[in-house]
């Protein structure tokens, strides 16, 4: 009997969820019912994480308590700093982060208990430590000592502070916070599904999050932001964009990074916000090259996709590349920055997964041979 195959599990629902709604036709993204545009405008990363991990936004007392809890967990165990020091300096930051997250399990007295209370404890600790790992490794690989986290700073400011050792200005901190809010959660994307799948065997949170980082790093997912910047660097000028896009699309299954999405048929609402952030940064800094190239790429892709009758639009990774560039981040830290934010959504999904767990166990339709006649090894 013919069996239905769902390549890439497209269109398959794996569970009900209360966390995020993505309307790919309207171009809408809601975190627990709140529009991402309003959240990006009005709340910070801690507040949005509280929302994702609970039923609603926190009041002042709850937010302060959550922020205090986080700041007490920013620092890493000394052996994890040593581990980061022991990695070759040309280690890609995302490999360093994945390794450090996995190692943290060894310094946790109770890593394997998946009770609600314990997974919240681990999630809070990981949320606090992702920025510290990322900023510390960035300095270590440049031959500098890590900067100790400042418990009085919120996550976004602290991250920038740990990178440079200097207090960041309000504008950079706000931009960082907006980027974190926009990248915090996005439904059943590949890394979140990976986290849920790994957790579904009732293994521990560290294993699930290590696997999620591994999934995020791929160029079709969170690795796309760095791929966009490498593309812009390769092209080098606004004038070169059209030729590049036409050549890329002329290849069989040719892709232009930062475009297309499994769910959105219109522009990703996060890309619309990031485009304005990029425009603002370009105007402020006077360095508009990357933004101008991005606009040109969007224009040519729009024209070509319309010609081909396809709805392939910019996704979150497209304008985040020029935003991160203008904030001064090295290209290979863009995907780690995504992870610093997405730990928030990964954990929200793990809370749901552990609370109502079903082992993920899809099937494959076997099409290989059957009934073969076995020959002993000396007769093959
Ligand atoms: N450039 C050109 N054509 C595209 C693109 C693109 N970026 N994306 C999709 N298409 C076209 C293409 O014609 C494709 O058909 P074919 O494979 O025969 O060439 C058709 O659309 C369907 O694409 P698909 O890959 O089957 O669709 P999907 O839902 O599996 O793909 C995607 C989603 C994100 C993997 C794909 O759009 C892509 O590879 N984009 C580039 C990488 C990227 O920007 N990833 C970030 C995704 S959003 C944020 C995140 O999750 O991190």
Coordinates of C-alpha atoms and ligand atoms in Angstrom, one line a residue:
X1 CA 0.0 0.0 0.0
X2 CA 1.3 3.5 -0.9
X3 CA 2.4 5.3 2.2
X4 CA 2.4 9.1 2.5
X5 CA 5.8 10.7 3.0
X6 CA 6.2 14.1 4.6
X7 CA 9.7 15.4 3.5
X8 CA 11.1 17.5 6.3
X9 CA 7.9 16.8 8.3
X10 CA 6.4 19.7 6.5
X11 CA 2.8 20.3 7.6
X12 CA 3.0 17.7 10.5
X13 CA 1.7 18.8 13.9
X14 CA 3.6 17.1 16.7
X15 CA 1.8 18.6 19.7
X16 CA -0.4 21.5 20.9
X17 CA 1.6 24.4 22.3
X18 CA 0.8 27.6 24.2
X19 CA 4.1 29.4 23.3
X20 CA 4.1 31.0 19.9
X21 CA 1.8 31.5 17.0
X22 CA 3.3 32.0 13.5
X23 CA 0.9 33.0 10.8
X24 CA 2.9 32.6 7.6
X25 CA 0.2 34.1 5.4
X26 CA -0.5 37.3 7.4
X27 CA 3.2 37.6 8.5
X28 CA 2.4 37.5 12.1
X29 CA 4.3 36.2 15.1
X30 CA 2.8 36.1 18.6
X31 CA 4.6 35.1 21.8
X32 CA 1.8 33.8 24.1
X33 CA -0.7 36.1 22.3
X34 CA 1.4 39.3 22.3
X35 CA 2.5 40.7 18.9
X36 CA 6.2 40.5 18.4
X37 CA 6.2 44.1 17.0
X38 CA 4.9 45.4 20.3
X39 CA 7.2 43.2 22.4
X40 CA 10.3 44.2 20.4
X41 CA 9.3 47.8 21.0
X42 CA 8.5 47.7 24.6
X43 CA 10.1 44.9 26.6
X44 CA 13.6 43.5 27.2
X45 CA 15.0 39.9 27.0
X46 CA 14.4 39.0 30.6
X47 CA 10.8 40.1 30.4
X48 CA 10.1 38.2 27.2
X49 CA 11.8 35.1 28.6
X50 CA 9.6 35.3 31.7
X51 CA 6.6 35.5 29.3
X52 CA 7.7 32.5 27.3
X53 CA 8.3 30.5 30.5
X54 CA 5.1 31.5 32.2
X55 CA 1.5 32.3 31.3
X56 CA 1.9 36.1 31.1
X57 CA 4.2 39.1 31.3
X58 CA 5.7 39.6 34.8
X59 CA 4.8 42.4 37.1
X60 CA 7.7 44.5 38.5
X61 CA 8.3 42.3 41.5
X62 CA 8.3 39.1 39.5
X63 CA 10.6 40.6 36.9
X64 CA 13.1 41.9 39.5
X65 CA 13.1 38.5 41.2
X66 CA 13.7 36.7 37.9
X67 CA 16.5 39.2 36.9
X68 CA 18.1 38.7 40.4
X69 CA 18.0 35.0 40.0
X70 CA 19.7 35.2 36.6
X71 CA 22.5 37.6 37.6
X72 CA 23.5 35.2 40.4
X73 CA 24.0 32.5 37.8
X74 CA 26.0 34.5 35.2
X75 CA 29.5 33.1 36.1
X76 CA 30.8 29.8 34.8
X77 CA 32.5 27.1 36.9
X78 CA 36.3 27.7 36.7
X79 CA 36.9 24.4 34.8
X80 CA 34.6 25.6 32.0
X81 CA 36.7 28.7 31.6
X82 CA 39.7 26.4 31.5
X83 CA 38.0 24.3 28.9
X84 CA 37.4 27.4 26.7
X85 CA 41.1 28.3 27.2
X86 CA 42.1 24.8 26.1
X87 CA 40.4 25.0 22.7
X88 CA 42.5 25.9 19.6
X89 CA 42.1 29.6 18.9
X90 CA 40.7 28.9 15.4
X91 CA 37.8 26.9 16.9
X92 CA 34.5 28.3 15.5
X93 CA 32.7 30.0 18.4
X94 CA 29.6 27.9 17.9
X95 CA 31.7 24.7 18.4
X96 CA 33.1 26.2 21.6
X97 CA 29.6 27.0 22.9
X98 CA 28.2 23.6 22.1
X99 CA 31.1 22.0 23.9
X100 CA 30.8 24.2 26.9
X101 CA 27.1 23.6 27.3
X102 CA 27.7 19.9 27.2
X103 CA 30.5 20.2 29.8
X104 CA 28.3 22.2 32.2
X105 CA 26.3 19.0 32.9
X106 CA 29.4 17.6 34.6
X107 CA 29.5 20.5 37.0
X108 CA 25.8 20.2 37.9
X109 CA 25.0 18.1 41.0
X110 CA 21.6 17.0 39.6
X111 CA 21.7 17.1 35.8
X112 CA 19.4 14.2 35.1
X113 CA 16.4 14.9 37.1
X114 CA 13.7 16.1 34.7
X115 CA 11.2 17.2 37.4
X116 CA 9.5 20.6 36.7
X117 CA 11.5 22.3 39.5
X118 CA 14.8 20.9 38.4
X119 CA 14.5 21.7 34.7
X120 CA 13.5 25.3 35.6
X121 CA 16.6 25.5 37.7
X122 CA 18.8 24.2 34.9
X123 CA 17.1 26.4 32.3
X124 CA 17.6 29.5 34.3
X125 CA 21.3 28.7 34.8
X126 CA 21.7 28.0 31.0
X127 CA 19.9 31.2 30.1
X128 CA 22.3 33.1 32.4
X129 CA 25.4 31.3 31.1
X130 CA 25.0 31.4 27.3
X131 CA 26.1 35.0 27.1
X132 CA 29.0 34.5 29.4
X133 CA 30.3 31.5 27.4
X134 CA 29.9 33.4 24.1
X135 CA 31.6 36.6 25.3
X136 CA 34.3 34.7 27.2
X137 CA 35.3 32.6 24.3
X138 CA 35.3 35.6 22.0
X139 CA 38.0 37.2 24.2
X140 CA 39.9 34.0 24.9
X141 CA 40.4 33.3 21.2
X142 CA 41.8 36.8 20.8
X143 CA 44.3 36.1 23.5
X144 CA 42.5 38.2 26.2
X145 CA 41.2 37.2 29.6
X146 CA 37.4 36.9 30.0
X147 CA 35.6 39.8 31.7
X148 CA 33.7 38.7 34.8
X149 CA 30.0 39.3 34.4
X150 CA 28.5 42.3 36.2
X151 CA 25.6 41.1 38.3
X152 CA 24.1 44.6 38.3
X153 CA 23.6 44.6 34.5
X154 CA 20.7 43.1 32.5
X155 CA 21.5 40.3 30.0
X156 CA 21.9 42.5 26.9
X157 CA 24.2 45.1 28.6
X158 CA 26.1 42.5 30.4
X159 CA 26.8 40.6 27.2
X160 CA 28.3 43.7 25.5
X161 CA 30.2 44.5 28.7
X162 CA 31.7 41.0 28.8
X163 CA 32.8 41.3 25.2
X164 CA 34.6 44.7 25.5
X165 CA 35.2 45.3 29.2
X166 CA 33.6 48.6 28.7
X167 CA 30.1 49.8 29.7
X168 CA 28.0 49.8 26.6
X169 CA 26.0 52.8 25.5
X170 CA 22.2 52.9 25.8
X171 CA 21.7 52.6 22.0
X172 CA 23.8 49.5 21.5
X173 CA 22.3 47.9 24.6
X174 CA 18.8 48.6 23.3
X175 CA 19.6 47.2 19.8
X176 CA 21.1 44.1 21.4
X177 CA 17.9 43.7 23.5
X178 CA 15.7 44.0 20.4
X179 CA 17.7 41.4 18.6
X180 CA 17.5 39.0 21.6
X181 CA 13.7 39.5 21.8
X182 CA 13.2 38.9 18.1
X183 CA 15.3 35.7 18.1
X184 CA 14.0 34.3 21.4
X185 CA 11.3 32.0 20.1
X186 CA 9.9 30.7 16.8
X187 CA 7.8 27.6 17.2
X188 CA 8.8 24.2 16.0
X189 CA 11.9 25.2 14.0
X190 CA 14.7 22.6 13.5
X191 CA 16.6 23.3 16.7
X192 CA 13.6 23.5 18.9
X193 CA 12.2 20.3 17.4
X194 CA 15.6 18.8 18.0
X195 CA 15.6 19.8 21.6
X196 CA 12.1 18.4 22.0
X197 CA 13.0 15.2 20.2
X198 CA 16.1 14.6 22.4
X199 CA 14.2 15.4 25.6
X200 CA 11.4 13.0 24.5
X201 CA 13.6 10.0 25.6
X202 CA 13.5 11.7 29.0
X203 CA 17.2 12.4 28.8
X204 CA 18.5 15.6 30.5
X205 CA 18.2 19.3 29.6
X206 CA 22.0 19.7 28.9
X207 CA 21.8 16.9 26.3
X208 CA 18.7 18.5 24.7
X209 CA 20.2 22.0 24.6
X210 CA 23.6 20.8 23.3
X211 CA 21.8 19.1 20.4
X212 CA 19.7 22.2 19.8
X213 CA 22.9 24.3 19.4
X214 CA 24.2 21.6 17.0
X215 CA 21.1 21.9 14.9
X216 CA 21.0 25.7 15.0
X217 CA 24.5 26.0 13.6
X218 CA 23.5 24.6 10.1
X219 CA 23.4 27.2 7.3
X220 CA 19.7 26.4 6.5
X221 CA 18.8 27.5 10.1
X222 CA 20.7 29.8 12.5
X223 CA 23.9 29.5 10.5
X224 CA 22.2 31.6 7.7
X225 CA 23.0 34.9 9.4
X226 CA 26.7 34.3 9.0
X227 CA 26.2 32.9 5.5
X228 CA 24.4 36.2 4.6
X229 CA 27.3 38.3 5.7
X230 CA 29.8 36.0 3.9
X231 CA 27.8 36.4 0.8
X232 CA 27.7 40.2 1.1
X233 CA 31.5 40.2 1.7
X234 CA 32.1 38.0 -1.3
X235 CA 30.0 40.4 -3.5
X236 CA 31.7 43.5 -2.1
X237 CA 29.6 46.2 -3.7
X238 CA 26.0 47.2 -4.5
X239 CA 26.9 46.9 -8.2
X240 CA 27.8 43.3 -7.8
X241 CA 24.6 42.2 -6.2
X242 CA 22.4 41.6 -9.3
X243 CA 25.0 39.4 -11.0
X244 CA 25.5 37.4 -7.9
X245 CA 21.8 36.7 -7.4
X246 CA 21.2 35.8 -11.0
X247 CA 24.2 33.4 -11.0
X248 CA 23.0 31.8 -7.7
X249 CA 19.5 31.3 -9.0
X250 CA 20.8 29.9 -12.3
X251 CA 22.3 27.0 -10.4
X252 CA 20.2 23.8 -9.9
X253 CA 18.4 24.4 -6.5
X254 CA 20.4 27.6 -6.2
X255 CA 19.8 29.5 -2.9
X256 CA 20.3 33.0 -1.8
X257 CA 20.9 32.9 1.9
X258 CA 18.6 34.9 4.2
X259 CA 15.6 34.3 2.0
X260 CA 12.8 31.8 2.2
X261 CA 11.1 30.1 5.1
X262 CA 9.1 26.9 5.6
X263 CA 6.2 28.8 7.2
X264 CA 6.2 32.4 5.9
X265 CA 4.8 33.2 2.5
X266 CA 5.3 36.9 3.1
X267 CA 8.2 38.8 4.7
X268 CA 9.1 37.5 8.1
X269 CA 7.8 40.1 10.6
X270 CA 11.2 40.0 12.4
X271 CA 12.9 40.9 9.2
X272 CA 10.7 44.0 8.9
X273 CA 11.8 45.2 12.3
X274 CA 15.5 44.3 11.8
X275 CA 15.4 46.1 8.4
X276 CA 14.5 49.4 10.3
X277 CA 17.1 48.7 12.9
X278 CA 19.7 48.2 10.2
X279 CA 18.5 51.4 8.4
X280 CA 18.9 53.4 11.6
X281 CA 22.3 52.0 12.4
X282 CA 23.5 52.7 8.8
X283 CA 22.3 56.3 9.2
X284 CA 23.8 56.8 12.6
X285 CA 27.2 55.2 11.8
X286 CA 27.5 56.6 8.2
X287 CA 28.6 53.0 7.2
X288 CA 25.7 52.1 4.9
X289 CA 27.4 49.7 2.6
X290 CA 26.0 46.5 4.1
X291 CA 22.5 47.9 4.4
X292 CA 22.6 49.3 0.8
X293 CA 23.7 45.9 -0.5
X294 CA 20.9 44.2 1.5
X295 CA 18.3 46.5 0.0
X296 CA 19.6 45.8 -3.5
X297 CA 19.6 42.0 -2.9
X298 CA 16.0 42.3 -1.6
X299 CA 15.0 44.2 -4.7
X300 CA 16.6 41.7 -7.1
X301 CA 15.2 38.7 -5.3
X302 CA 11.7 40.2 -5.2
X303 CA 11.8 40.7 -9.0
X304 CA 13.2 37.3 -9.7
X305 CA 11.0 35.4 -7.4
X306 CA 7.9 37.2 -8.8
X307 CA 9.1 36.2 -12.2
X308 CA 9.3 32.6 -11.1
X309 CA 5.9 32.8 -9.3
X310 CA 7.5 31.9 -5.9
X311 CA 6.9 33.5 -2.5
X312 CA 10.5 33.7 -1.3
X313 CA 11.0 36.7 1.0
X314 CA 13.7 37.9 3.5
X315 CA 13.7 35.9 6.8
X316 CA 15.1 36.9 10.2
X317 CA 18.7 36.1 9.2
X318 CA 18.8 38.5 6.3
X319 CA 18.9 41.9 8.0
X320 CA 20.3 40.6 11.3
X321 CA 23.6 40.1 9.4
X322 CA 24.1 43.8 8.7
X323 CA 22.8 44.8 12.1
X324 CA 25.4 42.6 13.8
X325 CA 28.1 43.8 11.4
X326 CA 27.3 47.4 12.3
X327 CA 27.3 46.6 16.0
X328 CA 30.9 45.3 15.4
X329 CA 30.5 41.6 15.9
X330 CA 32.7 39.2 14.0
X331 CA 30.8 37.1 11.4
X332 CA 31.3 33.8 13.1
X333 CA 29.7 35.1 16.3
X334 CA 26.3 35.8 14.6
X335 CA 25.0 32.2 15.1
X336 CA 26.2 32.1 18.7
X337 CA 24.2 35.4 19.2
X338 CA 21.2 33.6 17.9
X339 CA 21.8 30.8 20.4
X340 CA 22.1 33.3 23.3
X341 CA 18.6 34.4 22.5
X342 CA 17.0 31.1 21.4
X343 CA 17.9 29.3 24.7
X344 CA 14.8 31.2 25.9
X345 CA 12.5 29.5 23.4
X346 CA 14.2 26.1 23.6
X347 CA 13.6 26.0 27.4
X348 CA 10.0 27.1 27.0
X349 CA 9.5 24.1 24.7
X350 CA 11.3 21.7 27.0
X351 CA 9.0 22.7 29.8
X352 CA 6.0 21.8 27.6
X353 CA 7.7 18.6 26.3
X354 CA 8.7 17.2 29.7
X355 CA 5.2 18.1 31.1
X356 CA 3.4 16.0 28.5
X357 CA 6.0 13.7 27.0
X358 CA 5.6 11.3 24.1
X359 CA 8.7 9.6 22.7
X360 CA 9.4 11.1 19.2
X361 CA 9.5 8.1 17.0
X362 CA 8.4 8.6 13.4
X363 CA 8.8 5.9 10.8
X364 CA 10.6 5.4 7.5
X365 CA 9.1 3.7 4.5
X366 CA 11.5 0.8 3.7
X367 CA 12.3 0.6 0.0
X368 CA 15.4 -1.6 0.2
X369 CA 15.7 -5.2 -1.0
X370 CA 14.1 -8.1 0.8
X371 CA 14.6 -11.9 0.9
X372 CA 18.3 -11.8 -0.2
X373 CA 20.2 -15.0 -0.2
X374 CA 23.0 -15.0 2.4
X375 CA 26.5 -15.9 1.2
X376 CA 29.3 -16.7 3.6
X377 CA 32.2 -14.2 3.5
X378 CA 34.6 -16.4 1.4
X379 CA 31.9 -16.7 -1.3
X380 CA 31.2 -13.0 -1.8
Ligands
LIG1 N1 16.8 31.2 -2.6 C1 16.3 30.9 -3.7 N2 15.3 30.0 -3.9 C2 14.8 29.5 -2.8 C3 15.2 29.9 -1.5 C4 16.3 30.8 -1.4 N3 16.8 31.1 -0.2 N4 14.5 29.2 -0.6 C5 13.6 28.5 -1.2 N5 13.7 28.7 -2.6 C6 12.9 28.1 -3.6 C7 13.5 27.1 -4.4 O1 13.1 27.2 -5.7 C8 13.0 25.8 -3.8 O2 12.9 24.8 -4.8 P1 14.2 23.9 -5.3 O3 14.7 23.2 -4.0 O4 13.6 23.0 -6.3 O5 15.2 24.9 -5.8 C9 11.6 26.2 -3.3 O6 11.7 27.6 -3.0 C10 11.2 25.5 -2.1 O7 12.3 25.5 -1.2 P2 12.6 24.4 -0.1 O8 14.0 24.5 0.3 O9 12.0 23.1 -0.5 O10 11.6 24.9 1.0 P3 11.8 24.7 2.5 O11 10.6 25.0 3.2 O12 12.4 23.4 2.8 O13 13.0 25.8 2.8 C11 14.6 27.1 3.8 C12 13.1 26.7 3.8 C13 14.8 28.1 4.9 C14 15.5 25.8 4.1 C15 15.0 27.6 2.4 O14 14.2 28.7 2.1 C16 16.5 28.1 2.3 O15 17.3 27.2 2.1 N6 16.8 29.4 2.6 C17 18.1 29.8 2.7 C18 18.7 29.6 4.0 C19 18.1 30.5 5.1 O16 18.1 31.7 4.9 N7 17.8 29.9 6.2 C20 17.2 30.6 7.4 C21 15.8 30.2 7.6 S1 14.8 31.3 8.7 C22 15.6 31.5 10.2 C23 16.1 30.2 10.8 O17 15.4 29.3 10.9 O18 17.2 30.3 11.2

